[in-house]
């Protein structure tokens, strides 16, 4: 009996054949295309070198003539440079592997050598006597050699352009072949889609309909499922798993009942625990009572701190998951700063610089945004600071944006750790601190695409978070 194959094996076998054919055709086409295009480019490069050769011979001739009349050393230098460039271009043509009839270019090289020798003889005679009559014969020989070289340009250009035309014809043929290959692959894909559709219907779609019917029976409380033969291993394993699931549902229902009873008892226990927690209003009243006692006893500083603590706690609870504005947020922030100044003394300075408070004071912002950022700086960046610690908040309004910068001069963070922090959604791996994470997500939840956040830090360079809010 033939062993049953899985749907994956059937698809993989068809894919292997199709991929192999396409891959082989594409590789062959790429090799031919690359060889033809490379040959065309090399011939074109030879054409450019040939053009450079004739241009440099012309320049060298012109500059030598100027030198003979003006005796300007700059003209002589340009002449020598052009001769060298012409020789270099000709060497490149001879080294080009696709250039045909190289014997012709060797003739051109001989002509250049003859041209160069005539220049050498001319210059020797000129150095002996600069009277034009004394070197007229040498000058005419030099001019004749230069003219002979220039007259060969038509023949050599024609030679190179013929080679380029042949390669262009080959490229046109390759384009036609590419079109034919594309059409053939399109036809293959059509046959593949039809084959895959039929395979999918007979192997998965029809059996899945039967499985769905069995699932409907399970929903109605019927667990006696009939076994049916399947056309692939996946569906057979699915039916076996479904039958095992049906056998366990009854047991699971009993387990769920017991779990529901336990959860009910747990909820009752949690309710009792919540009822025993301290009421926030009781906490505020207690703080106010201690504040009044401190006032009566003349402890002005203690009473001031108690009052600020009370205001800060009330603001934090009232603004939790609510909207505030910049004016109230910065006002509450000042309470927090005053408390931290009492705690750290001269070891830490917290500076707040707000430009144009009247323009941004009433702009809505989620409550308790700045306090977690300052606390994050004290807890991480300045945790080892013993003096001259600095935390700064700068807020300014530009055209259509409110820009916020919160920074410290602490130990900073290594670049890899900073990258990991950003990739981990602003939550440091292994850390239980969620201050920065909560601030970022609350800002994004409220402003969505209107807020952009950037973090910059490095070891020894502190830590800075930049927040830009589009109005």
XYZ file of C-alpha atoms in Angstrom:
471
model
C 0.000 0.000 0.000
C 1.328 3.399 -1.006
C 2.300 5.544 1.980
C 0.285 8.688 2.500
C 2.127 11.943 1.817
C 1.571 15.213 3.574
C 0.256 18.331 1.866
C 3.578 20.023 2.617
C 5.509 17.259 0.816
C 3.285 17.509 -2.243
C 3.681 21.282 -2.445
C 7.433 21.111 -1.786
C 7.918 18.568 -4.583
C 6.079 20.750 -7.092
C 7.927 23.819 -5.839
C 11.282 22.044 -6.210
C 10.646 21.227 -9.857
C 9.321 24.678 -10.670
C 12.097 26.463 -8.774
C 14.809 24.328 -10.354
C 13.595 25.055 -13.870
C 13.180 28.772 -13.249
C 16.504 29.013 -11.423
C 18.404 27.238 -14.197
C 16.841 29.410 -16.904
C 17.421 32.616 -14.962
C 21.054 31.750 -14.176
C 21.760 30.930 -17.820
C 20.079 34.124 -18.949
C 21.996 36.178 -16.370
C 25.325 34.705 -17.476
C 24.651 35.438 -21.148
C 23.310 38.904 -20.347
C 26.264 39.722 -18.139
C 28.772 38.543 -20.746
C 27.087 40.518 -23.531
C 26.640 43.666 -21.451
C 30.221 43.403 -20.215
C 31.502 43.050 -23.772
C 29.441 46.021 -24.895
C 30.751 48.128 -21.999
C 34.336 47.170 -22.768
C 33.918 48.053 -26.431
C 32.355 51.348 -25.415
C 35.293 51.921 -23.083
C 37.604 51.214 -26.028
C 35.696 53.788 -28.066
C 36.224 56.365 -25.310
C 39.910 55.489 -25.091
C 40.248 55.859 -28.865
C 38.543 59.239 -28.723
C 40.851 60.245 -25.880
C 43.839 59.106 -27.946
C 42.992 61.340 -30.927
C 42.041 64.264 -28.715
C 45.318 64.089 -26.810
C 47.359 63.843 -30.032
C 45.589 66.972 -31.280
C 46.183 68.797 -27.997
C 49.849 67.806 -27.944
C 50.304 69.140 -31.488
C 48.564 72.428 -30.719
C 50.519 72.974 -27.499
C 53.855 72.235 -29.206
C 53.086 74.745 -31.932
C 52.252 77.337 -29.267
C 55.511 76.606 -27.500
C 57.554 77.078 -30.694
C 56.075 80.547 -31.129
C 55.798 81.708 -27.495
C 58.481 79.567 -25.750
C 56.040 79.242 -22.788
C 57.062 76.278 -20.582
C 53.420 75.705 -19.635
C 52.632 74.845 -23.263
C 55.506 72.369 -23.315
C 54.252 70.700 -20.135
C 50.744 70.381 -21.584
C 52.247 68.890 -24.752
C 54.172 66.253 -22.794
C 51.138 65.442 -20.614
C 48.954 64.957 -23.708
C 51.512 62.640 -25.335
C 51.627 60.532 -22.178
C 47.812 60.419 -22.008
C 47.591 59.349 -25.669
C 50.054 56.497 -25.071
C 48.111 55.442 -21.970
C 44.821 55.380 -23.912
C 46.380 53.291 -26.641
C 47.779 50.805 -24.093
C 44.302 50.466 -22.589
C 42.885 49.690 -26.026
C 45.517 47.001 -26.607
C 44.789 45.492 -23.150
C 41.025 45.430 -23.827
C 40.197 41.720 -24.403
C 37.125 42.324 -26.605
C 38.733 44.674 -29.096
C 39.112 42.985 -32.474
C 41.908 43.372 -35.066
C 44.477 44.527 -32.551
C 47.155 44.554 -35.239
C 45.533 47.721 -36.510
C 45.987 49.377 -33.131
C 49.607 48.237 -33.051
C 50.033 50.103 -36.340
C 48.528 53.107 -34.612
C 51.068 52.674 -31.848
C 53.882 52.635 -34.427
C 52.504 55.852 -35.906
C 52.498 57.412 -32.460
C 56.132 56.359 -31.940
C 57.069 57.893 -35.301
C 55.143 61.028 -34.333
C 56.987 61.165 -31.018
C 60.397 60.695 -32.737
C 59.682 63.527 -35.151
C 58.871 65.762 -32.169
C 62.117 64.757 -30.493
C 64.178 65.608 -33.586
C 62.282 68.875 -33.999
C 62.960 69.889 -30.389
C 66.666 69.017 -30.693
C 67.010 71.192 -33.785
C 64.974 73.941 -32.127
C 67.228 73.952 -29.101
C 70.286 74.382 -31.346
C 68.775 77.235 -33.333
C 65.350 78.762 -32.794
C 65.308 80.300 -36.265
C 62.205 78.824 -38.057
C 64.178 78.362 -41.251
C 66.621 76.043 -39.493
C 64.017 73.532 -38.347
C 61.422 73.905 -41.120
C 61.978 70.398 -42.501
C 61.599 68.823 -39.059
C 58.484 70.860 -38.415
C 56.915 69.685 -41.674
C 57.708 66.079 -40.805
C 56.102 66.531 -37.385
C 53.007 68.114 -38.964
C 52.768 65.343 -41.534
C 52.881 62.622 -38.835
C 50.211 64.382 -36.808
C 48.046 64.715 -39.928
C 48.477 61.025 -40.775
C 47.348 60.022 -37.291
C 44.275 62.258 -37.455
C 43.358 60.918 -40.914
C 43.153 57.371 -39.485
C 40.421 58.390 -37.040
C 37.551 57.625 -39.447
C 38.778 54.079 -40.087
C 39.337 53.257 -36.428
C 36.108 54.830 -35.235
C 34.282 52.797 -37.864
C 36.029 49.653 -36.630
C 34.941 50.211 -33.034
C 31.386 51.282 -33.894
C 30.933 48.106 -35.970
C 31.888 46.039 -32.917
C 29.459 48.038 -30.800
C 26.691 47.445 -33.350
C 27.269 43.693 -33.164
C 27.000 43.742 -29.387
C 23.891 45.932 -29.619
C 22.291 43.359 -31.904
C 23.151 40.678 -29.343
C 21.517 42.767 -26.604
C 18.376 43.106 -28.726
C 18.278 39.325 -29.151
C 18.672 38.901 -25.401
C 15.717 41.245 -24.848
C 13.585 39.107 -27.139
C 14.727 35.984 -25.293
C 13.906 37.659 -21.980
C 10.403 38.452 -23.228
C 9.953 34.844 -24.341
C 11.254 33.568 -20.998
C 8.871 35.866 -19.132
C 5.956 34.597 -21.168
C 7.014 30.980 -20.584
C 7.348 31.521 -16.841
C 3.950 33.231 -16.794
C 2.413 30.171 -18.447
C 4.196 27.920 -15.944
C 2.812 30.013 -13.092
C -0.722 29.680 -14.484
C -0.374 25.890 -14.572
C 1.141 25.963 -11.087
C -1.759 28.009 -9.703
C -4.286 25.624 -11.227
C -2.420 22.618 -9.831
C -2.107 24.218 -6.400
C -5.802 25.223 -6.347
C -6.905 21.687 -7.151
C -4.467 20.216 -4.625
C -5.606 22.655 -1.946
C -9.294 21.907 -2.553
C -8.990 18.129 -2.497
C -6.387 17.898 0.271
C -7.399 20.675 2.687
C -10.604 22.501 1.809
C -12.987 19.520 1.608
C -11.558 17.758 4.694
C -11.693 21.049 6.633
C -15.413 21.329 5.906
C -15.893 17.911 7.501
C -13.786 18.950 10.498
C -15.908 22.080 10.941
C -19.032 19.934 10.995
C -17.489 17.814 13.762
C -16.638 20.960 15.702
C -20.278 22.040 15.418
C -21.304 18.704 16.912
C -18.873 19.232 19.812
C -20.407 22.666 20.467
C -23.788 20.969 20.748
C -22.424 18.517 23.316
C -21.978 15.505 21.078
C -18.571 13.881 21.479
C -19.062 10.570 19.562
C -17.215 11.512 16.371
C -16.937 9.119 13.427
C -13.541 8.385 11.917
C -13.155 9.244 8.243
C -10.212 8.529 5.879
C -8.110 11.588 4.986
C -6.011 12.373 1.928
C -2.964 13.814 3.722
C -1.094 13.379 6.979
C -1.923 16.874 8.302
C -5.685 16.332 8.141
C -5.345 12.850 9.624
C -3.386 14.237 12.582
C -5.930 17.067 12.945
C -8.836 14.605 13.126
C -7.004 12.488 15.706
C -6.344 15.604 17.791
C -10.013 16.629 17.465
C -11.170 13.257 18.695
C -8.768 13.464 21.644
C -10.049 16.941 22.397
C -13.624 15.731 22.393
C -12.697 13.026 24.884
C -11.176 15.572 27.262
C -13.858 18.264 27.084
C -16.034 16.614 29.714
C -13.103 16.423 32.108
C -12.162 20.021 31.358
C -15.702 21.213 32.063
C -15.490 19.784 35.549
C -12.090 21.369 36.016
C -13.471 24.749 34.914
C -16.276 24.521 37.428
C -13.785 23.935 40.225
C -11.595 26.769 38.945
C -14.581 29.135 38.812
C -15.373 28.345 42.423
C -11.779 29.029 43.453
C -11.744 32.329 41.524
C -14.954 33.363 43.237
C -13.371 32.758 46.631
C -10.217 34.605 45.552
C -12.251 37.600 44.397
C -13.985 37.714 47.753
C -10.603 37.648 49.504
C -9.261 40.449 47.288
C -12.354 42.523 48.036
C -11.709 42.195 51.727
C -8.088 43.224 51.219
C -9.169 46.292 49.259
C -11.641 47.238 51.957
C -8.826 47.100 54.495
C -6.533 49.393 52.510
C -5.977 52.981 53.674
C -8.398 55.420 52.079
C -6.541 58.184 50.206
C -8.793 60.796 51.812
C -7.770 59.462 55.209
C -4.122 59.927 54.169
C -4.743 63.532 53.063
C -6.607 64.305 56.283
C -3.773 62.809 58.327
C -1.175 64.878 56.475
C -3.255 68.023 56.991
C -3.554 67.246 60.695
C 0.235 66.796 60.986
C 0.688 70.032 59.034
C -1.527 71.920 61.483
C 0.371 70.460 64.441
C 3.687 71.487 62.883
C 2.351 75.007 62.313
C 1.282 75.307 65.940
C 4.662 74.094 67.145
C 6.511 76.564 64.879
C 8.135 73.933 62.632
C 7.759 76.064 59.521
C 9.988 73.999 57.231
C 8.398 70.709 58.244
C 4.895 72.110 57.851
C 5.810 73.494 54.410
C 7.101 70.119 53.264
C 4.004 68.365 54.595
C 1.772 70.778 52.721
C 3.703 70.340 49.486
C 3.668 66.569 49.905
C -0.084 66.631 50.415
C -0.631 68.792 47.332
C 1.656 66.567 45.259
C -0.108 63.356 46.362
C -3.526 64.842 45.677
C -2.429 66.049 42.219
C -0.908 62.646 41.401
C -4.085 60.757 42.308
C -6.395 63.237 40.614
C -4.348 63.353 37.395
C -3.667 59.628 37.135
C -4.958 58.578 33.685
C -6.401 62.088 33.225
C -5.462 65.181 31.280
C -3.841 68.187 32.862
C -2.126 71.196 31.265
C 1.402 72.606 31.294
C 0.578 75.220 33.929
C -0.794 72.765 36.511
C 1.820 70.127 35.640
C 4.728 72.529 36.194
C 3.108 73.885 39.346
C 2.894 70.373 40.814
C 6.422 69.682 39.588
C 7.710 72.567 41.703
C 6.357 70.830 44.839
C 8.326 67.722 43.872
C 11.496 69.743 43.211
C 11.239 71.494 46.595
C 10.923 68.125 48.355
C 13.957 66.733 46.500
C 16.013 69.837 47.325
C 15.378 69.179 51.002
C 16.389 65.548 50.495
C 19.592 66.059 48.482
C 20.675 69.537 49.530
C 23.671 70.848 47.544
C 24.392 67.482 45.918
C 21.707 68.003 43.293
C 20.302 70.990 41.400
C 17.070 70.821 39.401
C 16.559 73.627 36.919
C 13.359 74.396 35.009
C 13.484 76.842 32.083
C 10.117 77.635 30.442
C 9.874 80.112 27.588
C 6.553 81.845 26.863
C 4.472 80.254 29.630
C 1.423 82.284 28.568
C 1.425 80.561 25.152
C 1.724 76.973 26.418
C 0.166 77.151 29.898
C -3.284 75.970 28.805
C -2.057 73.309 26.321
C -3.367 69.883 27.358
C -0.884 67.248 28.500
C -1.263 63.938 30.370
C -0.759 64.409 34.110
C 2.425 63.360 35.960
C 4.754 63.455 32.917
C 7.791 65.337 34.256
C 8.048 63.853 37.768
C 8.792 60.255 36.543
C 11.501 61.584 34.193
C 13.235 63.454 37.034
C 12.915 60.427 39.294
C 14.376 58.244 36.523
C 17.394 60.584 36.247
C 17.994 60.496 40.030
C 17.579 56.742 40.226
C 19.815 55.813 37.280
C 21.911 58.646 35.848
C 22.804 60.330 39.177
C 22.633 57.353 41.513
C 26.365 57.582 42.320
C 26.506 61.383 42.334
C 27.967 62.960 45.497
C 28.073 66.581 44.328
C 27.338 68.945 41.414
C 24.485 66.810 40.117
C 22.225 68.586 37.614
C 18.811 67.797 36.180
C 17.372 70.241 33.681
C 13.998 70.755 32.028
C 13.780 73.110 29.050
C 10.435 73.920 27.402
C 10.003 76.265 24.465
C 7.414 76.904 21.770
C 8.414 77.121 18.118
C 6.319 77.423 14.979
C 3.606 74.828 15.476
C 5.479 72.746 18.093
C 6.244 72.561 21.794
C 9.767 71.238 22.360
C 10.710 69.635 25.677
C 14.177 68.569 26.777
C 14.836 66.700 30.032
C 18.511 66.006 30.709
C 21.042 65.214 33.431
C 24.831 65.287 33.746
C 25.034 61.782 35.160
C 27.066 58.792 34.109
C 25.127 58.305 30.853
C 24.442 55.076 28.991
C 26.516 53.049 26.540
C 25.374 53.200 22.900
C 24.482 49.471 22.693
C 22.397 49.733 25.880
C 20.682 52.880 24.555
C 19.854 51.095 21.303
C 18.506 48.114 23.259
C 16.413 50.452 25.434
C 14.763 52.023 22.368
C 14.250 48.679 20.614
C 12.715 47.277 23.824
C 9.997 49.938 23.738
C 11.785 52.234 26.262
C 11.935 49.556 28.932
C 15.388 48.460 30.087
C 15.657 44.639 29.966
C 15.829 43.122 33.440
C 14.659 46.350 35.093
C 11.455 46.755 37.079
C 11.440 50.511 36.563
C 8.628 51.599 34.216
C 8.868 55.387 34.601
C 10.222 56.179 31.130
C 8.099 53.436 29.544
C 4.882 54.831 31.072
C 5.677 58.435 30.112
C 6.402 57.530 26.490
C 3.317 55.378 26.109
C 0.988 57.905 27.747
C 2.281 60.634 25.432
C 1.848 58.416 22.372
C -1.595 57.305 23.504
C -2.782 60.927 23.722
C -0.880 62.671 20.908
C -0.457 59.661 18.548
C 1.437 60.826 15.428
C 1.727 64.389 16.744
C 4.487 63.516 19.209
C 8.068 62.504 18.405
C 10.557 61.238 21.003
C 14.332 60.964 20.765
C 16.927 59.869 23.329
C 20.620 60.714 23.284
C 23.252 59.433 25.695
C 26.768 58.088 25.980
C 29.127 57.128 28.788
C 30.237 60.264 30.622
C 27.913 62.502 28.576
C 24.718 62.308 30.604
C 21.246 61.375 29.411
C 18.742 63.512 27.476
C 15.217 62.884 26.208
C 13.750 65.175 23.554
C 9.975 65.443 23.157
C 8.341 67.421 20.340
C 4.566 67.935 20.385
C 2.809 69.214 17.289
C 0.076 71.696 18.164
